[in-house]
Short mmCIF file of C-alpha atoms in Angstrom, two decimals:
data_model
loop_
_atom_site.label_atom_id
_atom_site.label_comp_id
_atom_site.label_asym_id
_atom_site.label_seq_id
_atom_site.Cartn_x
_atom_site.Cartn_y
_atom_site.Cartn_z
CA UNK R 1 -4.02 -17.64 13.71
CA UNK R 2 -5.45 -17.86 10.21
CA UNK R 3 -2.87 -19.58 8.02
CA UNK R 4 -5.25 -20.66 5.26
CA UNK R 5 -4.23 -17.89 2.88
CA UNK R 6 -0.49 -18.42 3.24
CA UNK R 7 1.18 -19.76 0.04
CA UNK R 8 2.19 -23.38 0.21
CA UNK R 9 5.47 -24.60 -1.33
CA UNK R 10 5.29 -27.31 -3.95
CA UNK R 11 7.22 -29.61 -1.64
CA UNK R 12 4.69 -29.33 1.18
CA UNK R 13 2.21 -31.77 -0.30
CA UNK R 14 4.94 -34.39 -0.53
CA UNK R 15 5.71 -33.95 3.16
CA UNK R 16 2.63 -35.97 4.18
CA UNK R 17 4.06 -39.17 2.69
CA UNK R 18 7.48 -38.58 4.21
CA UNK R 19 5.92 -37.85 7.59
CA UNK R 20 3.79 -41.02 7.56
CA UNK R 21 6.76 -43.19 6.59
CA UNK R 22 8.91 -41.58 9.27
CA UNK R 23 6.25 -42.12 11.94
CA UNK R 24 5.82 -45.77 10.90
CA UNK R 25 9.55 -46.36 11.16
CA UNK R 26 9.62 -44.70 14.57
CA UNK R 27 6.85 -46.97 15.90
CA UNK R 28 8.55 -50.11 14.62
CA UNK R 29 11.87 -49.05 16.10
CA UNK R 30 10.39 -48.54 19.55
CA UNK R 31 8.82 -52.02 19.69
CA UNK R 32 7.71 -52.95 23.15
CA UNK R 33 10.32 -50.86 24.95
CA UNK R 34 8.91 -48.19 27.19
CA UNK R 35 10.03 -44.62 26.64
CA UNK R 36 9.82 -41.74 29.10
CA UNK R 37 7.04 -39.23 28.45
CA UNK R 38 7.98 -36.23 26.31
CA UNK R 39 8.80 -33.05 28.17
CA UNK R 40 8.30 -29.61 26.82
CA UNK R 41 11.53 -28.25 25.36
CA UNK R 42 13.62 -31.32 26.20
CA UNK R 43 16.61 -32.38 24.11
CA UNK R 44 16.13 -35.57 22.05
CA UNK R 45 17.26 -38.68 23.91
CA UNK R 46 19.31 -41.43 22.21
CA UNK R 47 16.16 -43.50 21.83
CA UNK R 48 14.55 -40.74 19.77
CA UNK R 49 16.76 -41.33 16.71
CA UNK R 50 13.90 -42.51 14.52
CA UNK R 51 11.79 -39.53 15.54
CA UNK R 52 14.67 -37.18 14.72
CA UNK R 53 15.10 -38.82 11.32
CA UNK R 54 11.40 -38.36 10.64
CA UNK R 55 11.51 -34.71 11.63
CA UNK R 56 14.58 -34.16 9.47
CA UNK R 57 12.85 -35.76 6.48
CA UNK R 58 9.77 -33.60 6.94
CA UNK R 59 11.90 -30.46 7.30
CA UNK R 60 13.76 -31.26 4.09
CA UNK R 61 10.44 -31.29 2.19
CA UNK R 62 9.13 -28.18 3.91
CA UNK R 63 12.36 -26.26 3.37
CA UNK R 64 12.38 -27.14 -0.33
CA UNK R 65 8.80 -25.93 -0.68
CA UNK R 66 9.58 -22.65 1.05
CA UNK R 67 12.59 -22.16 -1.21
CA UNK R 68 10.31 -22.30 -4.23
CA UNK R 69 7.83 -19.92 -2.59
CA UNK R 70 10.28 -17.35 -1.23
CA UNK R 71 13.13 -17.58 -3.71
CA UNK R 72 16.72 -18.72 -3.08
CA UNK R 73 17.96 -15.46 -1.52
CA UNK R 74 15.35 -15.16 1.23
CA UNK R 75 15.48 -18.90 1.83
CA UNK R 76 19.26 -18.93 2.19
CA UNK R 77 19.25 -15.91 4.50
CA UNK R 78 16.45 -16.89 6.91
CA UNK R 79 15.05 -20.42 6.36
CA UNK R 80 18.20 -22.46 5.72
CA UNK R 81 19.78 -21.66 9.12
CA UNK R 82 16.77 -23.10 10.99
CA UNK R 83 17.49 -26.23 13.05
CA UNK R 84 14.69 -28.59 14.00
CA UNK R 85 14.60 -29.18 17.75
CA UNK R 86 12.49 -31.53 19.87
CA UNK R 87 8.80 -32.32 19.47
CA UNK R 88 6.61 -32.58 22.57
CA UNK R 89 3.76 -34.99 21.88
CA UNK R 90 1.83 -33.96 24.98
CA UNK R 91 1.51 -30.32 23.95
CA UNK R 92 2.00 -30.76 20.19
CA UNK R 93 4.82 -28.18 20.29
CA UNK R 94 7.72 -28.33 17.87
CA UNK R 95 10.85 -26.26 18.53
CA UNK R 96 12.67 -24.53 15.69
CA UNK R 97 16.02 -22.93 16.52
CA UNK R 98 17.95 -20.08 14.91
CA UNK R 99 21.49 -18.92 15.75
CA UNK R 100 20.71 -15.36 16.94
CA UNK R 101 17.92 -13.44 18.65
CA UNK R 102 17.74 -11.08 15.68
CA UNK R 103 17.17 -13.88 13.16
CA UNK R 104 14.75 -15.70 15.48
CA UNK R 105 12.64 -12.56 15.92
CA UNK R 106 12.79 -11.77 12.20
CA UNK R 107 11.66 -15.25 11.16
CA UNK R 108 8.98 -15.34 13.88
CA UNK R 109 7.52 -12.00 12.75
CA UNK R 110 7.42 -12.83 9.06
CA UNK R 111 7.25 -16.61 8.62
CA UNK R 112 5.68 -18.04 11.80
CA UNK R 113 2.25 -18.59 10.21
CA UNK R 114 3.74 -20.15 7.09
CA UNK R 115 6.03 -22.47 9.05
CA UNK R 116 3.18 -23.50 11.36
CA UNK R 117 0.93 -24.29 8.41
CA UNK R 118 3.64 -26.28 6.65
CA UNK R 119 4.34 -28.42 9.72
CA UNK R 120 0.64 -29.05 10.35
CA UNK R 121 0.34 -30.32 6.77
CA UNK R 122 3.39 -32.55 7.19
CA UNK R 123 2.43 -33.79 10.69
CA UNK R 124 -1.13 -33.61 11.92
CA UNK R 125 -0.01 -33.91 15.56
CA UNK R 126 1.88 -30.59 15.40
CA UNK R 127 -0.34 -27.94 16.98
CA UNK R 128 2.20 -25.21 17.67
CA UNK R 129 5.58 -24.18 16.29
CA UNK R 130 7.91 -22.35 18.67
CA UNK R 131 10.74 -20.28 17.17
CA UNK R 132 13.64 -19.34 19.43
CA UNK R 133 17.42 -19.12 19.77
CA UNK R 134 19.22 -22.44 20.13
CA UNK R 135 20.16 -22.91 23.80
CA UNK R 136 23.62 -24.05 22.78
CA UNK R 137 24.05 -21.70 19.88
CA UNK R 138 27.57 -21.03 18.68
CA UNK R 139 28.71 -17.74 20.17
CA UNK R 140 29.84 -15.00 17.81
CA UNK R 141 33.45 -13.83 17.86
CA UNK R 142 34.02 -11.12 20.42
CA UNK R 143 33.94 -7.52 19.29
CA UNK R 144 37.01 -6.48 21.19
CA UNK R 145 40.58 -5.62 20.33
CA UNK R 146 42.92 -8.64 20.09
CA UNK R 147 45.21 -7.42 22.88
CA UNK R 148 42.43 -6.63 25.37
CA UNK R 149 41.52 -8.77 28.31
CA UNK R 150 37.90 -9.92 28.35
CA UNK R 151 35.57 -7.35 29.83
CA UNK R 152 33.03 -8.28 32.43
CA UNK R 153 29.95 -7.11 30.58
CA UNK R 154 29.88 -6.39 26.84
CA UNK R 155 32.62 -8.81 25.85
CA UNK R 156 31.32 -11.66 28.00
CA UNK R 157 28.46 -12.23 25.58
CA UNK R 158 30.80 -13.91 23.11
CA UNK R 159 33.03 -16.89 23.78
CA UNK R 160 36.79 -16.41 23.75
CA UNK R 161 38.89 -18.50 21.30
CA UNK R 162 39.57 -22.01 22.51
CA UNK R 163 43.31 -21.73 21.85
CA UNK R 164 46.04 -19.44 20.60
CA UNK R 165 46.12 -21.45 17.36
CA UNK R 166 42.45 -20.66 16.74
CA UNK R 167 43.10 -16.97 17.35
CA UNK R 168 45.97 -17.03 14.85
CA UNK R 169 43.71 -18.80 12.34
CA UNK R 170 41.29 -15.91 12.44
CA UNK R 171 38.58 -17.19 14.76
CA UNK R 172 38.85 -14.21 17.06
CA UNK R 173 38.47 -11.60 14.33
CA UNK R 174 35.68 -13.45 12.55
CA UNK R 175 37.70 -14.49 9.47
CA UNK R 176 37.28 -17.83 7.70
CA UNK R 177 40.72 -19.44 7.30
CA UNK R 178 39.78 -20.98 3.94
CA UNK R 179 38.85 -17.69 2.24
CA UNK R 180 42.18 -16.27 1.07
CA UNK R 181 43.49 -14.60 -2.08
CA UNK R 182 45.21 -17.88 -3.00
CA UNK R 183 41.79 -19.58 -3.15
CA UNK R 184 40.13 -16.79 -5.12
CA UNK R 185 40.06 -17.31 -8.89
CA UNK R 186 40.23 -14.05 -10.83
CA UNK R 187 38.94 -13.27 -14.30
CA UNK R 188 37.78 -10.44 -16.51
CA UNK R 189 34.63 -9.81 -14.48
CA UNK R 190 36.30 -9.42 -11.09
CA UNK R 191 39.81 -8.13 -11.88
CA UNK R 192 39.07 -4.58 -10.65
CA UNK R 193 37.68 -5.82 -7.35
CA UNK R 194 40.57 -8.25 -6.82
CA UNK R 195 43.24 -5.63 -7.52
CA UNK R 196 41.50 -3.09 -5.29
CA UNK R 197 41.19 -5.68 -2.51
CA UNK R 198 44.89 -6.52 -2.73
CA UNK R 199 45.80 -2.83 -2.56
CA UNK R 200 43.60 -2.42 0.50
CA UNK R 201 45.45 -5.30 2.19
CA UNK R 202 48.95 -4.01 1.35
CA UNK R 203 51.21 -2.13 3.75
CA UNK R 204 51.09 1.00 1.59
CA UNK R 205 48.23 3.39 2.23
CA UNK R 206 45.49 2.67 -0.31
CA UNK R 207 44.73 5.39 -2.84
CA UNK R 208 40.96 4.98 -2.48
CA UNK R 209 39.11 4.51 0.82
CA UNK R 210 36.76 3.16 1.85
CA UNK R 211 36.47 0.23 -0.56
CA UNK R 212 32.92 -0.77 -1.50
CA UNK R 213 32.52 -4.23 -3.07
CA UNK R 214 29.33 -4.65 -5.04
CA UNK R 215 28.16 -8.04 -6.32
CA UNK R 216 25.05 -10.15 -6.50
CA UNK R 217 24.67 -13.23 -4.32
CA UNK R 218 27.33 -15.90 -4.67
CA UNK R 219 29.83 -13.97 -6.82
CA UNK R 220 32.68 -13.74 -4.29
CA UNK R 221 32.37 -10.47 -2.39
CA UNK R 222 32.41 -12.18 1.01
CA UNK R 223 35.43 -14.24 -0.07
CA UNK R 224 37.31 -11.03 -0.93
CA UNK R 225 36.43 -9.45 2.42
CA UNK R 226 37.97 -12.39 4.28
CA UNK R 227 40.95 -12.47 1.93
CA UNK R 228 41.67 -8.79 2.64
CA UNK R 229 41.65 -9.53 6.36
CA UNK R 230 44.07 -12.46 6.07
CA UNK R 231 46.48 -10.59 3.78
CA UNK R 232 46.47 -7.49 5.99
CA UNK R 233 47.12 -9.62 9.06
CA UNK R 234 50.10 -11.21 7.29
CA UNK R 235 51.44 -7.82 6.18
CA UNK R 236 50.92 -6.20 9.58
CA UNK R 237 51.30 -8.75 12.39
CA UNK R 238 49.39 -7.61 15.46
CA UNK R 239 47.01 -5.41 13.46
CA UNK R 240 43.53 -5.09 14.90
CA UNK R 241 41.17 -6.61 12.33
CA UNK R 242 37.48 -7.42 12.56
CA UNK R 243 34.96 -8.89 10.13
CA UNK R 244 31.22 -8.79 10.79
CA UNK R 245 27.96 -8.80 8.91
CA UNK R 246 25.63 -5.82 8.99
CA UNK R 247 23.23 -7.99 11.01
CA UNK R 248 25.97 -8.57 13.60
CA UNK R 249 26.68 -4.85 13.71
CA UNK R 250 23.01 -4.14 14.44
CA UNK R 251 22.79 -6.87 17.09
CA UNK R 252 25.83 -5.54 18.95
CA UNK R 253 24.57 -1.99 18.63
CA UNK R 254 21.16 -2.83 20.12
CA UNK R 255 22.72 -4.90 22.91
CA UNK R 256 25.08 -2.05 23.78
CA UNK R 257 22.17 0.40 23.94
CA UNK R 258 20.11 -1.86 26.18
CA UNK R 259 23.00 -2.50 28.55
CA UNK R 260 24.10 1.17 28.58
CA UNK R 261 27.51 0.31 27.12
CA UNK R 262 27.52 2.56 24.07
CA UNK R 263 30.78 4.25 24.99
CA UNK R 264 32.51 0.89 25.24
CA UNK R 265 30.92 -0.20 21.95
CA UNK R 266 32.13 2.94 20.15
CA UNK R 267 35.66 2.67 21.58
CA UNK R 268 36.06 -0.97 20.62
CA UNK R 269 34.62 -0.56 17.13
CA UNK R 270 36.77 2.44 16.30
CA UNK R 271 39.89 0.83 17.72
CA UNK R 272 40.23 -1.60 14.81
CA UNK R 273 42.89 -0.98 12.16
CA UNK R 274 40.77 -2.75 9.54
CA UNK R 275 37.00 -3.12 9.72
CA UNK R 276 35.22 -5.39 7.23
CA UNK R 277 31.40 -5.17 7.07
CA UNK R 278 29.40 -7.55 4.88
CA UNK R 279 25.85 -7.22 3.48
CA UNK R 280 25.61 -3.53 4.28
CA UNK R 281 22.20 -3.41 2.57
CA UNK R 282 20.64 -4.80 5.77
CA UNK R 283 21.46 -1.62 7.67
CA UNK R 284 19.06 0.35 5.49
CA UNK R 285 16.03 1.79 7.21
CA UNK R 286 17.59 1.72 10.71
CA UNK R 287 18.22 5.41 11.41
CA UNK R 288 20.04 4.99 14.74
CA UNK R 289 22.26 2.25 13.37
CA UNK R 290 23.00 4.31 10.28
CA UNK R 291 23.99 7.25 12.45
CA UNK R 292 26.43 5.16 14.46
CA UNK R 293 27.89 3.56 11.33
CA UNK R 294 28.35 7.02 9.82
CA UNK R 295 30.30 8.16 12.88
CA UNK R 296 32.36 4.95 12.75
CA UNK R 297 33.31 5.63 9.11
CA UNK R 298 34.33 9.20 9.96
CA UNK R 299 36.41 8.06 12.95
CA UNK R 300 38.21 5.30 11.04
CA UNK R 301 38.91 7.44 7.98
CA UNK R 302 40.01 10.37 10.14
CA UNK R 303 42.51 8.14 11.93
CA UNK R 304 43.91 6.75 8.67
CA UNK R 305 42.45 3.31 9.27
CA UNK R 306 40.83 1.04 6.71
CA UNK R 307 37.24 0.15 6.00
CA UNK R 308 35.82 -2.28 3.44
CA UNK R 309 32.10 -2.87 2.99
CA UNK R 310 30.20 -5.21 0.68
CA UNK R 311 26.63 -5.19 -0.61
CA UNK R 312 24.49 -6.74 -3.32
CA UNK R 313 23.76 -3.36 -4.92
CA UNK R 314 25.46 -0.04 -5.61
CA UNK R 315 25.37 2.67 -2.91
CA UNK R 316 22.92 4.74 -4.97
CA UNK R 317 20.53 1.76 -5.08
CA UNK R 318 20.32 1.42 -1.28
CA UNK R 319 16.82 2.54 -0.39
CA UNK R 320 16.30 4.34 2.90
CA UNK R 321 19.93 5.36 3.40
CA UNK R 322 20.67 8.84 4.68
CA UNK R 323 22.40 11.08 2.17
CA UNK R 324 25.39 11.61 4.48
CA UNK R 325 26.01 7.87 4.80
CA UNK R 326 25.49 7.40 1.07
CA UNK R 327 28.12 10.06 0.42
CA UNK R 328 30.65 8.35 2.73
CA UNK R 329 30.10 4.95 1.14
CA UNK R 330 30.58 6.38 -2.35
CA UNK R 331 33.59 8.61 -1.69
CA UNK R 332 36.20 5.86 -2.11
CA UNK R 333 36.12 3.16 -4.78
CA UNK R 334 33.02 1.18 -5.72
CA UNK R 335 34.36 -2.04 -7.28
CA UNK R 336 31.82 -4.14 -9.15
CA UNK R 337 32.13 -7.93 -9.36
CA UNK R 338 30.42 -9.05 -12.56
CA UNK R 339 28.86 -12.52 -12.90
CA UNK R 340 31.52 -15.05 -13.89
CA UNK R 341 31.75 -15.65 -17.64
CA UNK R 342 32.17 -19.16 -19.01
CA UNK R 343 35.99 -18.95 -19.07
CA UNK R 344 36.09 -17.97 -15.41
CA UNK R 345 33.58 -20.68 -14.53
CA UNK R 346 35.86 -23.26 -16.16
CA UNK R 347 38.88 -21.94 -14.21
CA UNK R 348 36.91 -22.06 -10.95
CA UNK R 349 35.90 -25.69 -11.52
CA UNK R 350 39.46 -26.73 -12.40
CA UNK R 351 40.80 -24.91 -9.35
CA UNK R 352 38.17 -26.52 -7.14
CA UNK R 353 39.10 -30.00 -8.33
CA UNK R 354 42.68 -29.43 -7.16
CA UNK R 355 41.39 -28.89 -3.61
CA UNK R 356 40.17 -32.49 -3.45
CA UNK R 357 43.78 -33.57 -3.26
CA UNK R 358 44.52 -36.82 -5.12
CA UNK R 359 44.96 -36.52 -8.88
CA UNK R 360 42.61 -39.48 -9.26
CA UNK R 361 39.69 -37.22 -8.27
CA UNK R 362 40.65 -34.72 -10.95
CA UNK R 363 40.91 -37.39 -13.64
CA UNK R 364 37.60 -38.94 -12.48
CA UNK R 365 35.69 -35.85 -13.64
CA UNK R 366 35.66 -35.92 -17.46
CA UNK R 367 36.29 -32.74 -19.43
CA UNK R 368 32.81 -32.86 -20.96
CA UNK R 369 31.26 -32.79 -17.47
CA UNK R 370 33.35 -29.73 -16.53
CA UNK R 371 32.23 -28.06 -19.76
CA UNK R 372 28.61 -28.99 -19.09
CA UNK R 373 28.68 -27.54 -15.57
CA UNK R 374 30.46 -24.37 -16.73
CA UNK R 375 27.88 -23.78 -19.44
CA UNK R 376 24.71 -24.63 -17.56
CA UNK R 377 25.30 -23.36 -14.00
CA UNK R 378 25.75 -19.67 -14.73
CA UNK R 379 23.78 -17.78 -12.06
CA UNK R 380 26.51 -17.59 -9.44
CA UNK R 381 29.78 -19.17 -8.38
CA UNK R 382 28.37 -20.60 -5.15
CA UNK R 383 25.87 -22.75 -7.04
CA UNK R 384 28.58 -23.78 -9.52
CA UNK R 385 30.94 -25.02 -6.81
CA UNK R 386 28.05 -26.57 -4.88
CA UNK R 387 26.99 -28.51 -7.96
CA UNK R 388 30.51 -29.89 -8.48
CA UNK R 389 30.79 -30.85 -4.80
CA UNK R 390 27.45 -32.63 -4.84
CA UNK R 391 28.32 -34.53 -8.01
CA UNK R 392 31.69 -35.74 -6.71
CA UNK R 393 30.28 -36.63 -3.29
CA UNK R 394 27.46 -38.66 -4.84
CA UNK R 395 29.87 -40.50 -7.14
CA UNK R 396 32.25 -41.34 -4.28
CA UNK R 397 29.51 -42.48 -1.90
CA UNK R 398 27.72 -44.66 -4.46
CA UNK R 399 30.72 -45.86 -6.47
CA UNK R 400 29.25 -44.57 -9.72
CA UNK R 401 31.56 -42.88 -12.25
CA UNK R 402 31.08 -39.17 -12.87
CA UNK R 403 29.35 -38.71 -16.21
CA UNK R 404 27.07 -36.33 -18.07
CA UNK R 405 24.10 -38.56 -17.35
CA UNK R 406 24.87 -38.58 -13.61
CA UNK R 407 25.22 -34.77 -13.64
CA UNK R 408 21.85 -34.32 -15.34
CA UNK R 409 20.15 -36.75 -12.94
CA UNK R 410 21.62 -35.47 -9.66
CA UNK R 411 21.71 -31.72 -10.36
CA UNK R 412 18.16 -31.34 -11.64
CA UNK R 413 17.17 -28.51 -9.24
CA UNK R 414 20.34 -26.49 -9.84
CA UNK R 415 20.20 -26.96 -13.61
CA UNK R 416 16.52 -25.99 -13.89
CA UNK R 417 17.11 -22.86 -11.79
CA UNK R 418 19.96 -21.79 -14.05
CA UNK R 419 18.39 -22.59 -17.38
CA UNK R 420 17.61 -19.44 -19.31
CA UNK R 421 14.15 -19.16 -20.83
CA UNK R 422 14.75 -19.68 -24.55
CA UNK R 423 11.91 -19.18 -27.01
CA UNK R 424 11.19 -21.06 -30.20
CA UNK R 425 11.46 -17.77 -32.09
CA UNK R 426 15.05 -17.35 -30.82
CA UNK R 427 15.86 -20.90 -31.89
CA UNK R 428 14.43 -20.36 -35.37
CA UNK R 429 16.41 -17.13 -35.83
CA UNK R 430 19.66 -18.77 -34.70
CA UNK R 431 19.19 -21.81 -36.94
CA UNK R 432 18.32 -19.68 -39.98
CA UNK R 433 21.40 -17.51 -39.48
CA UNK R 434 23.61 -20.57 -39.00
CA UNK R 435 22.38 -22.39 -42.12
CA UNK R 436 21.75 -19.18 -44.08
CA UNK R 437 18.14 -19.87 -44.93
CA UNK R 438 15.24 -17.46 -44.89
CA UNK R 439 13.20 -17.33 -41.70
CA UNK R 440 9.99 -18.04 -43.62
CA UNK R 441 11.32 -21.53 -44.48
CA UNK R 442 10.70 -22.60 -40.89
CA UNK R 443 6.95 -22.56 -41.58
CA UNK R 444 6.98 -23.25 -45.34
CA UNK R 445 5.88 -26.48 -47.03
CA UNK R 446 9.06 -26.84 -49.07
CA UNK R 447 10.75 -30.23 -48.79
CA UNK R 448 14.15 -29.47 -50.33
CA UNK R 449 16.97 -30.98 -48.23
CA UNK R 450 18.62 -27.56 -47.78
CA UNK R 451 15.44 -26.42 -46.03
CA UNK R 452 14.18 -29.60 -44.36
CA UNK R 453 17.36 -30.35 -42.38
CA UNK R 454 17.62 -26.89 -40.73
CA UNK R 455 13.91 -27.08 -39.92
CA UNK R 456 14.41 -30.48 -38.26
CA UNK R 457 17.38 -29.17 -36.27
CA UNK R 458 15.25 -26.24 -35.08
CA UNK R 459 12.47 -28.64 -34.00
CA UNK R 460 15.02 -30.76 -32.13
CA UNK R 461 16.47 -27.73 -30.33
CA UNK R 462 12.96 -26.51 -29.48
CA UNK R 463 12.27 -29.81 -27.73
CA UNK R 464 15.63 -29.82 -25.91
CA UNK R 465 15.71 -26.17 -24.83
CA UNK R 466 12.06 -25.33 -24.16
CA UNK R 467 9.27 -26.93 -22.10
CA UNK R 468 6.93 -26.89 -25.13
CA UNK R 469 5.04 -30.05 -26.10
CA UNK R 470 5.28 -31.67 -29.53
CA UNK R 471 1.93 -30.18 -30.70
CA UNK R 472 2.97 -26.69 -29.50
CA UNK R 473 6.25 -26.95 -31.37
CA UNK R 474 4.45 -28.15 -34.49
CA UNK R 475 2.18 -25.10 -34.46
CA UNK R 476 5.24 -22.80 -34.43
CA UNK R 477 6.53 -24.55 -37.59
CA UNK R 478 3.64 -23.82 -39.92
CA UNK R 479 1.01 -25.86 -38.08
CA UNK R 480 2.77 -29.19 -38.57
CA UNK R 481 1.46 -32.34 -36.90
CA UNK R 482 3.08 -33.50 -33.65
CA UNK R 483 4.21 -36.74 -35.38
CA UNK R 484 6.36 -34.65 -37.74
CA UNK R 485 8.09 -33.05 -34.76
CA UNK R 486 8.65 -36.44 -33.10
CA UNK R 487 10.20 -37.75 -36.31
CA UNK R 488 12.51 -34.71 -36.55
CA UNK R 489 13.67 -35.02 -32.94
CA UNK R 490 14.43 -38.74 -33.25
CA UNK R 491 16.19 -38.25 -36.57
CA UNK R 492 18.53 -35.54 -35.27
CA UNK R 493 19.25 -37.58 -32.13
CA UNK R 494 20.22 -40.54 -34.34
CA UNK R 495 22.28 -38.39 -36.74
CA UNK R 496 24.27 -36.91 -33.85
CA UNK R 497 25.50 -40.38 -32.88
CA UNK R 498 26.95 -41.21 -36.34
CA UNK R 499 27.48 -37.89 -38.11
CA UNK R 500 30.24 -35.78 -36.55
CA UNK R 501 29.36 -32.77 -38.67
CA UNK R 502 25.74 -32.79 -37.55
CA UNK R 503 26.78 -33.22 -33.92
CA UNK R 504 29.16 -30.27 -34.30
CA UNK R 505 26.43 -28.10 -35.80
CA UNK R 506 24.06 -28.87 -32.91
CA UNK R 507 26.75 -28.24 -30.29
CA UNK R 508 27.59 -24.88 -31.86
CA UNK R 509 23.93 -23.84 -31.88
CA UNK R 510 23.49 -24.97 -28.28
CA UNK R 511 26.43 -22.80 -27.22
CA UNK R 512 25.06 -19.79 -29.08
CA UNK R 513 21.61 -20.15 -27.56
CA UNK R 514 22.68 -20.93 -23.99
CA UNK R 515 25.41 -18.30 -23.61
#
């Protein structure tokens, strides 16, 4: 294997230090006690805690580096689910586990070399990385009708619910009990999708079917799918409901083909009253799977049953989809979920705070922190809620009060990923419009107060909102020296602390530029 040309994440170089520290701690912890020799593929023993901690620390660095290399979407889909298993010192083999055969094969085919290289950098004793399914992986909910007895073949591959209460909570049909309409915050960007979802879950026959929910990652399409399932189950007790991802659909389809149980697969799938399929974009390019899904749509629609699918793009943007399937997906209602605007982001944060329970938690998060999060974390709702959760958890665990400074310190990665690239030209235009001065004054030599103060504000904003250095900023303002820029930045910072009008002007400009 030649892994030398594989890209290395920025976090990989830091893994060496973490690995060395972890190994040193492990050696000290063992002392003079004898430990049994490592066995290939064994589970970590209680005495291996320090080794496990070291592996976890190394994996945190490696995972962060891969996230920067691959992007958040690929990382979340394939790298994040990886669990670090045992490390055999005799063979130099490290086990990495994934929850399904499909994901294990996918990661092994595409990322095995990169993962192997990353671990060899972090730990020199690692000679081989083995990617497989976790031996005690959590079984997927069974793809069978709720009133059926377990079959002896196809259905035995998934574990039955542990209790009747779990079945009522949605475990059997794949629904998450926490994702309901009551927990979904609606706004201008998602009102069409919410109303369509509620109609699909009502007793009355929906006017448009199937329903196709389109939204980018983290905007709430999966939440709406689960909410439809819960509401429909409440409206029609005993209804046959099933939620699955497109990946799950493909896994079951392939397993049914291999075990010669296609007839059973078709009967069970088409027996549901409501079928909810997430991330439909992953079915693209699989002709046999597309064919079966097409027949499933026809059977469900022909029987007056309900189908809801979700994807991160419109049906017409799905590459490699047969025209017949594309036509079926588009024949109902395609409901777009737009990225949450700032008003909706505020509502989501306020709603989320209520879930923490005690009112003291709500009052412990100042209004300016909520405003800061709503304005700066704007890529998707999942990151927004995750940022709030992380901030509150850190404050509670360390005893520090929630503040703007704490938010900026602890949410650095999230904030940098969400920060829009603002140029100095944009800043100069905005400042000139705000103060009603000519754009040429930004580079002029005039020293009149009506010109100097806007120019200083623009320099300050350029330093706050862009990664440019003082000399670079100075060159954009008529070739001024870096010391002039430093003076302007410090002056505006000082004025903001004692001049409410100046602070208001800067806040207004920040809102204009960041929105």
